[in-house]
GROMACS .gro file of C-alpha atoms in nm:
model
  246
    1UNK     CA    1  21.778   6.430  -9.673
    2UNK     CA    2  22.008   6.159  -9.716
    3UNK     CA    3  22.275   6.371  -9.481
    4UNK     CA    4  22.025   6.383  -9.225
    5UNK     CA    5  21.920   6.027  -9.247
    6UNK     CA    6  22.266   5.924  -9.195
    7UNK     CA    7  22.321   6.118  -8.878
    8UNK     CA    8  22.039   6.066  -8.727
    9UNK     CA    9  22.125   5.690  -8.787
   10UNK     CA   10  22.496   5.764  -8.619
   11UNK     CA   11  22.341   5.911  -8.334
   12UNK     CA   12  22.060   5.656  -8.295
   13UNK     CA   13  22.366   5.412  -8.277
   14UNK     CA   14  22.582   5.616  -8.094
   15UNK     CA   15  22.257   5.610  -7.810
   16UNK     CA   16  22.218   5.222  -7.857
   17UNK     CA   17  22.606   5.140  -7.746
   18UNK     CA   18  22.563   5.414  -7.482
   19UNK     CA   19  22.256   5.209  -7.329
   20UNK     CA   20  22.444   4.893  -7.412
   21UNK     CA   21  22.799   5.075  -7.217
   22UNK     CA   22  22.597   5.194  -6.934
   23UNK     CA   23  22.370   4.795  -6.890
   24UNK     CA   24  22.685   4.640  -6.869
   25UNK     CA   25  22.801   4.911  -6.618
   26UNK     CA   26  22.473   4.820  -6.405
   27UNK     CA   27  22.517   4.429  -6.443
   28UNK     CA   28  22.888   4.443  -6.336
   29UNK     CA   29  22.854   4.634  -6.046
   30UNK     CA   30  22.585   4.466  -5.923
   31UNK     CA   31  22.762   4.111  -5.974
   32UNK     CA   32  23.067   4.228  -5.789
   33UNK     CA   33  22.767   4.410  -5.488
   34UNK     CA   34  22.642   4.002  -5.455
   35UNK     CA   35  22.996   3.889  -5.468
   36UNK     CA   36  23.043   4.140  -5.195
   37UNK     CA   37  22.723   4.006  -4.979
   38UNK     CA   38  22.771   3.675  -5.033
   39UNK     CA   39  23.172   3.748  -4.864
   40UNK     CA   40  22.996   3.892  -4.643
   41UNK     CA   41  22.742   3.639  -4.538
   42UNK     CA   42  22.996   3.394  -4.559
   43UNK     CA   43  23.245   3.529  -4.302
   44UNK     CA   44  22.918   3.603  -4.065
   45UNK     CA   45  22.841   3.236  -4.095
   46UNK     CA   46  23.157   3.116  -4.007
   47UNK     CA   47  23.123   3.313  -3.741
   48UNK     CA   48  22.829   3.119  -3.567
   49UNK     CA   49  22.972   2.747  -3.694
   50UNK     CA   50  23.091   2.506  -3.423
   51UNK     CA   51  23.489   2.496  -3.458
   52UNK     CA   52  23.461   2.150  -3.618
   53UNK     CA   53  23.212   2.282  -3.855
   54UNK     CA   54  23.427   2.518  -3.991
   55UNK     CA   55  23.725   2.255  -4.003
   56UNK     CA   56  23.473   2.024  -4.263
   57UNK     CA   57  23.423   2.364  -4.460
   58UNK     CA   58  23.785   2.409  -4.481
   59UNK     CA   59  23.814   2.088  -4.551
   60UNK     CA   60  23.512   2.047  -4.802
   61UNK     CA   61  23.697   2.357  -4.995
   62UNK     CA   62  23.899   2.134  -5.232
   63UNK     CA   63  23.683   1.881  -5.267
   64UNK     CA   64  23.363   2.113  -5.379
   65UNK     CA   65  23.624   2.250  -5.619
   66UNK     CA   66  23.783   1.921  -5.806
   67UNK     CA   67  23.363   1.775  -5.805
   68UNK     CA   68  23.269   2.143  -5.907
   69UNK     CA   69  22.938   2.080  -5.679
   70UNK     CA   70  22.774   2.240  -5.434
   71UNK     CA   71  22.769   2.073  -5.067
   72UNK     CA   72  22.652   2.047  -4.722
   73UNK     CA   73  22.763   2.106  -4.398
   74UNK     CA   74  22.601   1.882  -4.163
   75UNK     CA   75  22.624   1.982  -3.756
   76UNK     CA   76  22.460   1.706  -3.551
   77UNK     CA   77  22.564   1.889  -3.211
   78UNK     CA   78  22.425   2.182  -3.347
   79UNK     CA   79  22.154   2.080  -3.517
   80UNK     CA   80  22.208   2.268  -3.814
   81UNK     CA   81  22.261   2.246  -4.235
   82UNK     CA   82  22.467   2.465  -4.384
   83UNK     CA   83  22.458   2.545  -4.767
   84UNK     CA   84  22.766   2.650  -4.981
   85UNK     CA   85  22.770   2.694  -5.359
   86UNK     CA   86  23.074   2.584  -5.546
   87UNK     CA   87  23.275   2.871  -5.510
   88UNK     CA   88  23.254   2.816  -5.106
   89UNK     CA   89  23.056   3.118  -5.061
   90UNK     CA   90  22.757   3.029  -4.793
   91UNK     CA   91  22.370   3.020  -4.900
   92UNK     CA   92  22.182   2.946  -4.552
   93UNK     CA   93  22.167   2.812  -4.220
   94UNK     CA   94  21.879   2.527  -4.173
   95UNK     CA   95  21.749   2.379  -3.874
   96UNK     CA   96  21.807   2.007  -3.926
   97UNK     CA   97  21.706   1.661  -3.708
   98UNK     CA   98  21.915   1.376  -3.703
   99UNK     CA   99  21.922   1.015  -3.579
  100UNK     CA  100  21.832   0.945  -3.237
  101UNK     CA  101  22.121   0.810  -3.118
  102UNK     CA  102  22.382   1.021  -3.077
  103UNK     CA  103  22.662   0.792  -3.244
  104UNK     CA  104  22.880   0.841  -3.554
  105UNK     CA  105  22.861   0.486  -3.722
  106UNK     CA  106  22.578   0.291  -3.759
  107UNK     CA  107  22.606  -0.011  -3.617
  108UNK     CA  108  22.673  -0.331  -3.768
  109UNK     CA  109  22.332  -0.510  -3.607
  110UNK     CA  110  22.097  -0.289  -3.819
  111UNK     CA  111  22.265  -0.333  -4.203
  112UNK     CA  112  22.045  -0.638  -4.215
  113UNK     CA  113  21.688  -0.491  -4.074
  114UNK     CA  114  21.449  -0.266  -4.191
  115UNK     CA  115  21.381   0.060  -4.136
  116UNK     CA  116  21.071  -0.057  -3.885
  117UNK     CA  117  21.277  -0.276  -3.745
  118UNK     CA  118  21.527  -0.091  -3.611
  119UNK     CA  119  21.672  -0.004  -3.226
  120UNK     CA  120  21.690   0.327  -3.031
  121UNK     CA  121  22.070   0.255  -3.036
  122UNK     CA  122  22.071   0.154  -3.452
  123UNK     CA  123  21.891   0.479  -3.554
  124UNK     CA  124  22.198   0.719  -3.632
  125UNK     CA  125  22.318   0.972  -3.831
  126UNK     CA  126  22.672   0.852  -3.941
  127UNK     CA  127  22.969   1.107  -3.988
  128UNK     CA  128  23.159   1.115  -4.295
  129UNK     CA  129  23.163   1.260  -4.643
  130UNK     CA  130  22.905   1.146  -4.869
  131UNK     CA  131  22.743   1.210  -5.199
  132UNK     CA  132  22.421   1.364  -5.230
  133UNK     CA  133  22.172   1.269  -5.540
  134UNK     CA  134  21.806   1.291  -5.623
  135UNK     CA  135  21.568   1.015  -5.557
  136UNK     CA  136  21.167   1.005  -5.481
  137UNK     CA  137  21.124   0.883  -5.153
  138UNK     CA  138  20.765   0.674  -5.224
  139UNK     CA  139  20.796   0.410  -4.885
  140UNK     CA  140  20.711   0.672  -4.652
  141UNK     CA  141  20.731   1.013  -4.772
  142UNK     CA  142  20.592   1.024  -5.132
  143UNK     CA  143  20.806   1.357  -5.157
  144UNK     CA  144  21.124   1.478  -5.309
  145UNK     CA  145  21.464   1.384  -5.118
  146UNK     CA  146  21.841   1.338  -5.160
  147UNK     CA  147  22.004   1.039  -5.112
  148UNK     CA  148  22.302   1.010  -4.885
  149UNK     CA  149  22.362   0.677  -4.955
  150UNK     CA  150  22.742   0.713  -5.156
  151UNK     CA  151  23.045   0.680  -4.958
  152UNK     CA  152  23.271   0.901  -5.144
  153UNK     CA  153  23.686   0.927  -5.153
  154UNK     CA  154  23.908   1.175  -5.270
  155UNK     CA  155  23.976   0.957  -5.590
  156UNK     CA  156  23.608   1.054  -5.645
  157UNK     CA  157  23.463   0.738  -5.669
  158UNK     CA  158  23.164   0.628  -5.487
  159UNK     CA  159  23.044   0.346  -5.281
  160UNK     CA  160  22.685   0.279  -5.262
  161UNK     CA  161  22.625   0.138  -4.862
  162UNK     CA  162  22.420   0.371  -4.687
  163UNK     CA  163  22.027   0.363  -4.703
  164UNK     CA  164  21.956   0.737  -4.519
  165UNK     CA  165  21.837   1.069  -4.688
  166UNK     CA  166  21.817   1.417  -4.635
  167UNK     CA  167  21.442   1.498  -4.650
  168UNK     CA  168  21.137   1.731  -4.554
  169UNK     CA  169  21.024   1.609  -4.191
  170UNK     CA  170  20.850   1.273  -4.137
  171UNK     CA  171  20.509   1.371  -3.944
  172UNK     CA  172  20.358   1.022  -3.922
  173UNK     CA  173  20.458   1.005  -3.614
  174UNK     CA  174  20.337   1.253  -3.430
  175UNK     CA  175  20.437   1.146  -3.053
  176UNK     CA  176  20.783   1.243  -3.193
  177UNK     CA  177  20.718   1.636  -3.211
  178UNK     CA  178  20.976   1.663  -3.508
  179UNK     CA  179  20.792   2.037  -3.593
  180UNK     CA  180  20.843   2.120  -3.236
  181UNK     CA  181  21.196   1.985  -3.238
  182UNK     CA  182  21.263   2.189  -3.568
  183UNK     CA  183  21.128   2.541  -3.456
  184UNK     CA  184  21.302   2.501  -3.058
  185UNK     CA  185  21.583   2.702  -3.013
  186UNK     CA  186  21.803   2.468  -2.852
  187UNK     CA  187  21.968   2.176  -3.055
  188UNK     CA  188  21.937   1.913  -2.778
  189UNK     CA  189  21.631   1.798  -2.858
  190UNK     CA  190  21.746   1.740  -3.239
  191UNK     CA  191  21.778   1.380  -3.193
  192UNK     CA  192  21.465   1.235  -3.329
  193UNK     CA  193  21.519   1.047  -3.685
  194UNK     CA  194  21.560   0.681  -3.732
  195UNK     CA  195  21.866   0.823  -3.896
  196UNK     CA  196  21.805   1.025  -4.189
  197UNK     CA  197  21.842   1.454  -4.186
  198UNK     CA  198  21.496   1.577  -4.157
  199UNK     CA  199  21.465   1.995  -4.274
  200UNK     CA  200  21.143   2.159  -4.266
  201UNK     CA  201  20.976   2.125  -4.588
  202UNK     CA  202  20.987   2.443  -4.734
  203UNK     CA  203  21.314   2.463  -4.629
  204UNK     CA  204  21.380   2.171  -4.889
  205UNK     CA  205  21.178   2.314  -5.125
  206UNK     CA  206  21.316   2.655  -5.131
  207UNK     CA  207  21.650   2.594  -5.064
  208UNK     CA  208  21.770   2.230  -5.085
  209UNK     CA  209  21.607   2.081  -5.376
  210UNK     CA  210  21.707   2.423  -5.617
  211UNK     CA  211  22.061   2.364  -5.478
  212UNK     CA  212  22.097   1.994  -5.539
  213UNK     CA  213  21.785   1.838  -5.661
  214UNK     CA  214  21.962   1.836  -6.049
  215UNK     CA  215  22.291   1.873  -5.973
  216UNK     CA  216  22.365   1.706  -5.705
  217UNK     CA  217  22.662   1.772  -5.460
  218UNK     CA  218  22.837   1.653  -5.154
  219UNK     CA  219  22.750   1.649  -4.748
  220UNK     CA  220  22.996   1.666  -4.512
  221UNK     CA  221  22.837   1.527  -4.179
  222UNK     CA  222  23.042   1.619  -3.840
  223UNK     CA  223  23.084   1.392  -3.629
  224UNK     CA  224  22.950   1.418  -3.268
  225UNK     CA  225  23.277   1.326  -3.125
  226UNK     CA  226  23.501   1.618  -3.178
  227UNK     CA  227  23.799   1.489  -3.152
  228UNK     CA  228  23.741   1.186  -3.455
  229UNK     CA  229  23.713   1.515  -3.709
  230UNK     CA  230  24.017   1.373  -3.898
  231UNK     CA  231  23.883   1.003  -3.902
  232UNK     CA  232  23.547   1.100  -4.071
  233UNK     CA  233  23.688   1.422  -4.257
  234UNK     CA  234  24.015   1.380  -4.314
  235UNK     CA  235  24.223   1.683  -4.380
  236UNK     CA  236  24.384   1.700  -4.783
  237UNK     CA  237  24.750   1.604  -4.757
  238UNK     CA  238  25.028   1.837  -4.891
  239UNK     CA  239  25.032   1.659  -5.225
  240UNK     CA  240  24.650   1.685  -5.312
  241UNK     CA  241  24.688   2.102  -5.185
  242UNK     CA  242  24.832   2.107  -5.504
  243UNK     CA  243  24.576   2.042  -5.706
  244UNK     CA  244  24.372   2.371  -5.564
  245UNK     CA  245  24.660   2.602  -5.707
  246UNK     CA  246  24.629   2.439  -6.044
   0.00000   0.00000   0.00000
């Protein structure tokens, strides 16, 4: 009895590491099939980014790494968000509004006014790379949002000047047609905002606020004038490259 106790014991193990062997089979190919998609998806989205888009991804690369973040490509002639985790690999594509003036700084006149207050010409979107935190928007919104109001440098230290967001859509306003704007299919009519990003809101909901409600992470906004890429995302020099190899 004892005999048959024990092997029936062995082989009751022997089935437990198989099923353990063979789990461990299933979770590792699997990982390395999403690694595989998300490649994938990745290289297709490249694929559809403007040119200077995929310059601030290139460019966003090291930074996302030394931060170990997520971030945000932000497309203002294209009207689009794109989402990468922190190992560069893309999450989605989001239809996106931004300021209605189609400038890359704001201007100095409208530091000093409110929101209400503001000009056609002061309501913009400004280019550059920024750092992206939680906050609960209660003036207008009363909803979730991230702040974009960090300037941020390579030294990764941040500079708190800018009073915009990244939010779901502002509806009180409904002359402005910011749905309509959001679901069009062409991004010239994505210039609506008094200069924060507006997103659909289950796009924040479902994609943004999972991403970088808790964590955090950085936006890289491109700037409507293509050829001032390097001013508002500079390129890493030679010396900082090293740092990715490290």
């Amino acid at each position: 009895a004892d005999e048959a106790t024990r092997k029936k014991a062995e082989a009751d193990e022997a089935t437990r590491k198989k099923a353990e062997a063979d789990e461990a089979t299933r979770k590792k190919e699997a990982y390395n099939s999403m690694g595989t998609k998300l490649e994938e998806r990745t290289i297709d989205m490249l694929k559809v980014m403007s040119p200077n888009a995929k310059i601030a991804y290139e460019r966003m690369v090291w930074r996302a790494q030394k931060q170990q973040c997520n971030f945000i490509v932000a497309d203002k002639n294209k009207g689009s968000l794109y989402l990468f985790n922190q190992f560069w690999q893309s999450i989605v594509r989001l239809n996106s509004l931004y300021g209605r003036q189609k400038w890359d700084e704001i201007p100095e006149s409208a530091w000093s006014k409110d929101v209400d207050e503001l000009s056609d010409d002061e309501k913009v979107t400004p280019a550059g790379i920024y750092v992206l935190s939680w906050m609960y928007y209660s003036d207008y919104l009363h909803s979730n949002a991230l702040s974009v109001m960090e300037d941020w440098d390579d030294d990764g230290e941040a500079d708190d000047e800018w009073d915009i967001a990244l939010h779901p859509v502002y509806l009180w306003n409904s002359w402005e047609k910011r749905l309509d704007r959001l679901g069009s299919k062409t991004p010239k009519d994505n210039n609506i905002s008094y200069g924060c990003i507006n997103i659909l809101e289950q796009d924040f909901d479902e994609w943004v606020y999972p991403c970088f409600g808790w964590s955090g992470g950085l936006i890289a906004i491109v700037p409507n004038n293509s050829r001032q890429i390097d001013k508002y995302i500079p390129p890493i020099t030679n010396s900082t490259n090293t740092l990715v190899n490290n």
